[in-house]
Short mmCIF file of C-alpha atoms and ligand atoms in Angstrom, two decimals:
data_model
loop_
_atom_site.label_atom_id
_atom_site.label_comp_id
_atom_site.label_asym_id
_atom_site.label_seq_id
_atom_site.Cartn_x
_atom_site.Cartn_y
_atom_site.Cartn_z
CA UNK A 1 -63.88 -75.75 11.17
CA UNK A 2 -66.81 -73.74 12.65
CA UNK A 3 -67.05 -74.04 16.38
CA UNK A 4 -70.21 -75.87 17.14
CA UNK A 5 -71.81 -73.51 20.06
CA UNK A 6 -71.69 -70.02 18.55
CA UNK A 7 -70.51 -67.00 21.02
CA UNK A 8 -69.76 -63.53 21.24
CA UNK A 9 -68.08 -62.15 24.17
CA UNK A 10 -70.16 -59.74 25.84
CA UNK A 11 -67.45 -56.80 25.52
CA UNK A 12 -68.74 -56.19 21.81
CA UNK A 13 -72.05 -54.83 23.40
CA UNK A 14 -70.57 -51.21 24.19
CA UNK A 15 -70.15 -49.03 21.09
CA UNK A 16 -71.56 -45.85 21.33
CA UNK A 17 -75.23 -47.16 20.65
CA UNK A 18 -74.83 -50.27 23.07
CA UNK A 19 -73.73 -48.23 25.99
CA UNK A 20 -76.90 -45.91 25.29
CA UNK A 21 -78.79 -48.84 24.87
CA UNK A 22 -77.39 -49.68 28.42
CA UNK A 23 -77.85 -46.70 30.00
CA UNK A 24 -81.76 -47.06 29.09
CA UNK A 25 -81.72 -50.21 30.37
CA UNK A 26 -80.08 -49.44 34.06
CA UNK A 27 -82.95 -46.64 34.14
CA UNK A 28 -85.71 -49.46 33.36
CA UNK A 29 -88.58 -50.84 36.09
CA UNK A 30 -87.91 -53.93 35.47
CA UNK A 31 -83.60 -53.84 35.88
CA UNK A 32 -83.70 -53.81 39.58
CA UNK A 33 -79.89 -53.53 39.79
CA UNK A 34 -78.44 -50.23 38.96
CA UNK A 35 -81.56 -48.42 41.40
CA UNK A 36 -80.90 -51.01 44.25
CA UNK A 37 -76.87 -50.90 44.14
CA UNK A 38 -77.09 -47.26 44.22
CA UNK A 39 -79.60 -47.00 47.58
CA UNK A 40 -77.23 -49.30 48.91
CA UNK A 41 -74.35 -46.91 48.27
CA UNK A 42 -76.71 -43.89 49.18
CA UNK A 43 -77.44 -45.19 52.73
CA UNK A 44 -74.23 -46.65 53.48
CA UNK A 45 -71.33 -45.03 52.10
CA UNK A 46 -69.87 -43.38 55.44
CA UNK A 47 -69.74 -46.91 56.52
CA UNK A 48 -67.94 -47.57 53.35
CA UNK A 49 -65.60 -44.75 53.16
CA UNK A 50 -64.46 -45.05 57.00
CA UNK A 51 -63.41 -48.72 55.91
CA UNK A 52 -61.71 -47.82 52.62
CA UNK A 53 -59.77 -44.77 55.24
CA UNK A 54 -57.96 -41.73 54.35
CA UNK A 55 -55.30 -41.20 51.72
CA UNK A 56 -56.39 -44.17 49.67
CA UNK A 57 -55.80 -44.08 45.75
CA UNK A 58 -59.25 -44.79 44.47
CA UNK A 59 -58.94 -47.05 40.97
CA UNK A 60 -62.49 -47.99 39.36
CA UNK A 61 -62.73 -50.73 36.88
CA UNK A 62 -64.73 -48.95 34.06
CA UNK A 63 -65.07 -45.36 34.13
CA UNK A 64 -66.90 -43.09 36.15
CA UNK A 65 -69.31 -41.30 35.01
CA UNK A 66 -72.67 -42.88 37.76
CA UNK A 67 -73.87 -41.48 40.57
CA UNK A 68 -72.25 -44.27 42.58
CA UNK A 69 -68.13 -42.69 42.10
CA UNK A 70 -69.41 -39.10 42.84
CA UNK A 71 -71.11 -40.51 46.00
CA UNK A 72 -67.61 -42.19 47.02
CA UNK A 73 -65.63 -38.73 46.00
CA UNK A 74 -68.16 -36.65 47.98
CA UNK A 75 -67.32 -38.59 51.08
CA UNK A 76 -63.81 -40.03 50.75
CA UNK A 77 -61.51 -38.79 53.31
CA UNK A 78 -58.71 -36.60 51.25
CA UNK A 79 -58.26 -39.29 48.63
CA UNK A 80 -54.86 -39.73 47.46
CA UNK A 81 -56.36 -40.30 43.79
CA UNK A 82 -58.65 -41.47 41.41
CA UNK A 83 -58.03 -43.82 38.95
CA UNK A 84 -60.31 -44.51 36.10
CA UNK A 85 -60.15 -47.54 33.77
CA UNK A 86 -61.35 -47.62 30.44
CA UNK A 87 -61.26 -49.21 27.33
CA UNK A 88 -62.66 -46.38 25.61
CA UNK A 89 -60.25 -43.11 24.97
CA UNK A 90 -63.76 -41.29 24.09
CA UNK A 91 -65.37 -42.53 27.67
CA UNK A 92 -62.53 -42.16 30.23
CA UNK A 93 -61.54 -38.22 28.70
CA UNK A 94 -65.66 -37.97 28.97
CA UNK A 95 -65.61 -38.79 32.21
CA UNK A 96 -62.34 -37.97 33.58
CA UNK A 97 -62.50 -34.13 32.20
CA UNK A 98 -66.01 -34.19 33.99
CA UNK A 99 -64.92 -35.70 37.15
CA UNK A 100 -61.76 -33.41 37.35
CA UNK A 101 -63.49 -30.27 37.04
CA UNK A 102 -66.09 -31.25 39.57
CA UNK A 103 -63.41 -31.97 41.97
CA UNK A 104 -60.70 -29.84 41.57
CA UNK A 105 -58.38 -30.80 44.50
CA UNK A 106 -58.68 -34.43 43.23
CA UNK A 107 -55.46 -35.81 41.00
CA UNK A 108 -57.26 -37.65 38.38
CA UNK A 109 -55.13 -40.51 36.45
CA UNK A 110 -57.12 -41.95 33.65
CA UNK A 111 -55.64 -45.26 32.21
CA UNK A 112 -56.78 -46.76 28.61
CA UNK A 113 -56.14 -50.13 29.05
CA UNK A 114 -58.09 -53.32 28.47
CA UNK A 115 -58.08 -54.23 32.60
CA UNK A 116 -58.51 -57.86 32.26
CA UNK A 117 -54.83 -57.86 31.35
CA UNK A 118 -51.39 -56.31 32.68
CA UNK A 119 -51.25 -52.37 32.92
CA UNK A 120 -49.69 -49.97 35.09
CA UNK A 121 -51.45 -47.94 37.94
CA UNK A 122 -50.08 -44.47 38.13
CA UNK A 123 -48.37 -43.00 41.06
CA UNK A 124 -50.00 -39.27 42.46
CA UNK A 125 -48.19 -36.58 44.10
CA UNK A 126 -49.91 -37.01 47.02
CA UNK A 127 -48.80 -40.41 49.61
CA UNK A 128 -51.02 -43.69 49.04
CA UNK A 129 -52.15 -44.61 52.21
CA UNK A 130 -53.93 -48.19 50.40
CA UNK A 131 -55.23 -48.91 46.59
CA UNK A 132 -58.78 -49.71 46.51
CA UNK A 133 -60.29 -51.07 44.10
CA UNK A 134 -64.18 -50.17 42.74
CA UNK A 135 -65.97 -52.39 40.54
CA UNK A 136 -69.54 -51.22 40.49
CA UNK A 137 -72.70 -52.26 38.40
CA UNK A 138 -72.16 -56.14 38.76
CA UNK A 139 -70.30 -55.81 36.00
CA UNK A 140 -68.03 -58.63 37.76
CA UNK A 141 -70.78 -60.96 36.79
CA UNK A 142 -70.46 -60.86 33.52
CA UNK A 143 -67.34 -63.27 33.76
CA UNK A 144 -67.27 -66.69 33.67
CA UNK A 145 -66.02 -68.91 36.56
CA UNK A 146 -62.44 -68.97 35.69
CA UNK A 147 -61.86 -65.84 34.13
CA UNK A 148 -63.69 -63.84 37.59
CA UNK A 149 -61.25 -65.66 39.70
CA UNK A 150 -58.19 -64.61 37.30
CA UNK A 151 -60.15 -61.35 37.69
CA UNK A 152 -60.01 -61.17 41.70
CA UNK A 153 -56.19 -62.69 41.82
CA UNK A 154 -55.10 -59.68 39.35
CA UNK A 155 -57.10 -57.26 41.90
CA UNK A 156 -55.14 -59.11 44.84
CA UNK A 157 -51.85 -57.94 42.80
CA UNK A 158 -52.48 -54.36 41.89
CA UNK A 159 -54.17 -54.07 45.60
CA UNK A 160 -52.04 -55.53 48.50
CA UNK A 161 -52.45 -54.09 51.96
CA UNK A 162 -55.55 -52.52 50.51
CA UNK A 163 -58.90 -53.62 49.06
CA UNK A 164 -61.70 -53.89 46.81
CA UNK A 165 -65.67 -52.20 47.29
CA UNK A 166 -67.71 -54.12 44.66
CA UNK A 167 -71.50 -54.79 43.55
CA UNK A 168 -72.45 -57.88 43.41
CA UNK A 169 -76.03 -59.00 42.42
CA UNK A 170 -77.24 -61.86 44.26
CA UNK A 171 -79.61 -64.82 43.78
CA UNK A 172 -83.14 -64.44 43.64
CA UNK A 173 -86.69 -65.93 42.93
CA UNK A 174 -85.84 -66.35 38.86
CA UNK A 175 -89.29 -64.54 37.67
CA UNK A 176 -87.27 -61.10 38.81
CA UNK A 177 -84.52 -62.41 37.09
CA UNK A 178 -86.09 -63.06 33.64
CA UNK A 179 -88.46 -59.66 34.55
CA UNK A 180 -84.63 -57.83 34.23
CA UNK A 181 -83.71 -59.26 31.15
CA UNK A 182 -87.05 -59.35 29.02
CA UNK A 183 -88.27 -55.97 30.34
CA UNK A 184 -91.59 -55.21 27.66
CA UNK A 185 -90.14 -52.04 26.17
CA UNK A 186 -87.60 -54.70 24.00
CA UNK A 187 -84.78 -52.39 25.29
CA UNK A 188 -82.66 -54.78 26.52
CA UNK A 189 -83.97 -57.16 23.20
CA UNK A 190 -82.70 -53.77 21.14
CA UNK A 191 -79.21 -54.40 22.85
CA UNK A 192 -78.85 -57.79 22.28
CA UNK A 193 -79.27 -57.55 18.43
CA UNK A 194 -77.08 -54.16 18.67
CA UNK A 195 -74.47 -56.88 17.76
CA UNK A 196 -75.52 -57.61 15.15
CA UNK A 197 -75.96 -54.32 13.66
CA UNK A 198 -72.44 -53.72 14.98
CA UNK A 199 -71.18 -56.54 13.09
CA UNK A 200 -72.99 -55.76 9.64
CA UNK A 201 -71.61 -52.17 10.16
CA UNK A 202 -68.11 -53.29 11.02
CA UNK A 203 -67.66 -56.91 9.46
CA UNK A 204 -69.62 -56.28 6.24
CA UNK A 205 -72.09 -59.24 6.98
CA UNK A 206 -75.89 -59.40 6.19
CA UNK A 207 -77.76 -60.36 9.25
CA UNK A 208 -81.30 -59.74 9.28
CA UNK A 209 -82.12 -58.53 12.32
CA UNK A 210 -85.92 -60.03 11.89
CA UNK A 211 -84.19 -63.08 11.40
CA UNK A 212 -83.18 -63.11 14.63
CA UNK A 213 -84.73 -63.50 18.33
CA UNK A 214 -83.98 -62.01 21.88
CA UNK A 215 -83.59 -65.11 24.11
CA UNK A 216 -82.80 -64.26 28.31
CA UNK A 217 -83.61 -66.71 30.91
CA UNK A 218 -82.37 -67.69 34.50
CA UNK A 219 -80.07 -71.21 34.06
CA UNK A 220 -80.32 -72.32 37.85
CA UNK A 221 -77.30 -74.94 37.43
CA UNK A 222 -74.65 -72.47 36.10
CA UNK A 223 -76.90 -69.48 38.33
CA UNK A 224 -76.58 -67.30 35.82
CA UNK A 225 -78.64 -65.57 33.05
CA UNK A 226 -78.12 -66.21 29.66
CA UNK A 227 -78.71 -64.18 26.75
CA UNK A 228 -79.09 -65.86 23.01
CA UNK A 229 -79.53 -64.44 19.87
CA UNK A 230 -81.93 -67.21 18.30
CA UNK A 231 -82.45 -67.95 14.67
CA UNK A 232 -86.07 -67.81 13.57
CA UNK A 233 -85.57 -70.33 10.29
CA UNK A 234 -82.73 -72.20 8.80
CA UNK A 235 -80.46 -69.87 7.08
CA UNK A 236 -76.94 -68.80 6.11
CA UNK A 237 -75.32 -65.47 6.84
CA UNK A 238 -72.32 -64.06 5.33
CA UNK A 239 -69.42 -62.40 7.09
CA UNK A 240 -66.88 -60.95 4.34
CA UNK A 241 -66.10 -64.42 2.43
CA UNK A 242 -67.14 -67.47 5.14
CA UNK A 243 -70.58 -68.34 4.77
CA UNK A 244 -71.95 -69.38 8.57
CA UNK A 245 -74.79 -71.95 8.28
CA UNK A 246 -77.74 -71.61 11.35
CA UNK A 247 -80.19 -73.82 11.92
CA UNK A 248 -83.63 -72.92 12.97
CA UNK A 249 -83.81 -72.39 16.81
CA UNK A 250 -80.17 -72.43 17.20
CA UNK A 251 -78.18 -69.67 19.07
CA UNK A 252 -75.50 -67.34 19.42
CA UNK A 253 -75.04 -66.55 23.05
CA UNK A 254 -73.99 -63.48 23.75
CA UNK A 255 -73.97 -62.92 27.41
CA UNK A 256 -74.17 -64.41 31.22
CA UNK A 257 -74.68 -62.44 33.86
CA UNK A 258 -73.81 -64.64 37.17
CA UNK A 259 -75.79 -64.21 40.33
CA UNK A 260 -73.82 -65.29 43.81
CA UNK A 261 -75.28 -66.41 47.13
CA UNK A 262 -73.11 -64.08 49.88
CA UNK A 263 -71.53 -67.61 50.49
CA UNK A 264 -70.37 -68.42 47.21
CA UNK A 265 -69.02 -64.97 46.46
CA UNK A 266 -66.88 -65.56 49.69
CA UNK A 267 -65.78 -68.68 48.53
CA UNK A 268 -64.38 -67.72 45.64
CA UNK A 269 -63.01 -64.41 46.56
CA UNK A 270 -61.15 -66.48 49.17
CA UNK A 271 -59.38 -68.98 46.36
CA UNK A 272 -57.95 -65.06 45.23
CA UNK A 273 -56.93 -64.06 48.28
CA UNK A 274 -59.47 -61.81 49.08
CA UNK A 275 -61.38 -61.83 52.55
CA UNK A 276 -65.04 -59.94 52.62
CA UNK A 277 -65.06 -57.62 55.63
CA UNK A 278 -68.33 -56.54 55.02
CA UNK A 279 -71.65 -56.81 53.13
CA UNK A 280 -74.04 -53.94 52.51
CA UNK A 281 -77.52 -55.24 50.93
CA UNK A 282 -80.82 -53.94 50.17
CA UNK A 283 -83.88 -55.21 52.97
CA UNK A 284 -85.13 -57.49 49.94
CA UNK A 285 -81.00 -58.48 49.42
CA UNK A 286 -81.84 -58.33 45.66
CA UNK A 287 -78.04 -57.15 45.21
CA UNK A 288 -75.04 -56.64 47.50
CA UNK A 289 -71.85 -54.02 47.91
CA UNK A 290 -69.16 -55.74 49.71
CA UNK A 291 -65.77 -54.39 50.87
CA UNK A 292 -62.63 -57.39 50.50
CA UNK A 293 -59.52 -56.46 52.64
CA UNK A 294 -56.49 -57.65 50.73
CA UNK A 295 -53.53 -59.54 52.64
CA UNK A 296 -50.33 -57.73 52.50
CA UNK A 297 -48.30 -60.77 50.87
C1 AVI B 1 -73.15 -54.83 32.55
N1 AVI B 1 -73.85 -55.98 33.10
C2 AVI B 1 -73.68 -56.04 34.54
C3 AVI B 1 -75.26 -56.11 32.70
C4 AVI B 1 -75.87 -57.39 33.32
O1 AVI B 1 -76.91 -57.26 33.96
O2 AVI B 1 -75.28 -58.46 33.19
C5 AVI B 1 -75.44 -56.14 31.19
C6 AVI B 1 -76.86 -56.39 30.79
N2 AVI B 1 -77.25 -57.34 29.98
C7 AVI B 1 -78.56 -57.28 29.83
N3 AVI B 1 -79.03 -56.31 30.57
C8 AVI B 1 -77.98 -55.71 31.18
#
């Protein structure tokens, strides 16, 4: 039996051409985010790194290669680490090689693991004063309800005694919203329907990409943007041997991107055992870094 609300997790975005794709997209007009966290970070980060303290083993959900991990490196107080998190071999030696060579007293630990589930965080040479976790971009968005508190509790684990600097993007007046995810270029339409060419390449199937139309838009009940893949007519597409029926106007979604007020992001954080010690935003607070102290359980 088909499942009658067709999804694809958002993870299948970033192959090679996706995370272009994305990378065009961060440097768009319209995709206030990646430009706002990172003047955040830029006027801020003493403030950050004198909270995160010496000695700490950096770990960064996703791997580094931004602006925004060099800008912590530059400033950290004689980090005990840095550990990047990938799911991509090709992406973490990218940017760990990179990173390494830029900082050559720095003990980088790369780890290829999937980090929604179980893995195991490296020890350095040097002492660990705390583990801190990074999770930049608002990438923490992308979960749903349950799975981002699952998210935070697995963070509490791996980081007791220590804590977690993240970006969070925040709610806004939903014409900026829809602005970031309809931007007129069709970039952000090109990455959306990257799926599909992903799954022709790698499944075999025969989606027509004309077939097919870019849907984002701001759902204020859930407070999150959606992104559909829409079918222009009433057709069937094959994958290998099932045939999947669609019927004109229906959807595959393919993304949400969840935007927090400051007090909902404390809220749940708290259920996780996290505690916000401080909130850096933007004079427009369009988007937010905020620094969770972990209890020491
Ligand atoms: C990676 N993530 C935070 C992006 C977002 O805004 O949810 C992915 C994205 N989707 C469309 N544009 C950008």
């Amino acid at each position: 039996m088909q499942k009658p609300r067709k999804e694809l997790p958002s993870k299948y975005f970033y192959n090679e051409r996706g995370s272009r794709l994305f990378e065009q997209i961060c440097l768009l007009d319209e995709y206030y985010l990646t430009r706002t966290e990172l003047y955040i970070m830029q006027k801020w980060v003493q403030e950050m790194v004198s909270l995160l303290g010496p000695n700490c083993l950096l770990i960064e959900y996703g791997s580094g290669n931004s602006a925004k991990i060099r800008l912590l490196l530059d400033t950290l107080q004689t980090p005990a680490g840095y550990v990047p998190i990938d799911i991509s071999k090709e992406h973490l030696a990218r940017a760990g090689t990179a990173l390494a060579s830029e900082y050559p007293g720095l003990e980088v630990l790369p780890v290829c693991a999937d980090y929604t589930s179980a893995f195991e965080i490296p020890t350095p040479g040097k002492t660990v004063a705390r583990r801190i976790a990074y999770y930049p971009g608002s990438t923490f968005g992308n979960f749903n309800p349950e799975p981002a508190r699952n998210f935070l509790k697995q963070i509490a684990m791996v980081c007791q005694g220590g804590g977690l600097l993240i970006g969070v993007d925040l709610k806004k007046d939903a014409t900026l919203l829809h602005r970031a995810y309809n931007d007129w270029q069709g970039v952000t339409e090109q990455f959306n329907k990257n799926l599909l060419i992903r799954i022709n390449q790698e499944l075999g199937s025969n989606f027509q990409l004309g077939q097919f139309g870019h849907y984002a838009f701001y759902n204020p009940t859930e407070g999150r943007v959606e992104m559909h893949l829409v079918s222009l007519k009433n057709q069937t597409v094959r994958i290998g041997e099932v045939e999947i029926a669609f019927a004109l106007g229906e959807s595959i979604w393919t993304e949400s991107s969840y935007k927090y007020t400051l007090e909902e992001f404390a809220s749940l954080a708290a259920t996780a055992g996290l505690t916000v010690e401080h909130v850096w935003t933007d004079p427009q607070q369009f988007f937010s870094v905020q620094y969770l102290a972990v209890r020491n359980e």
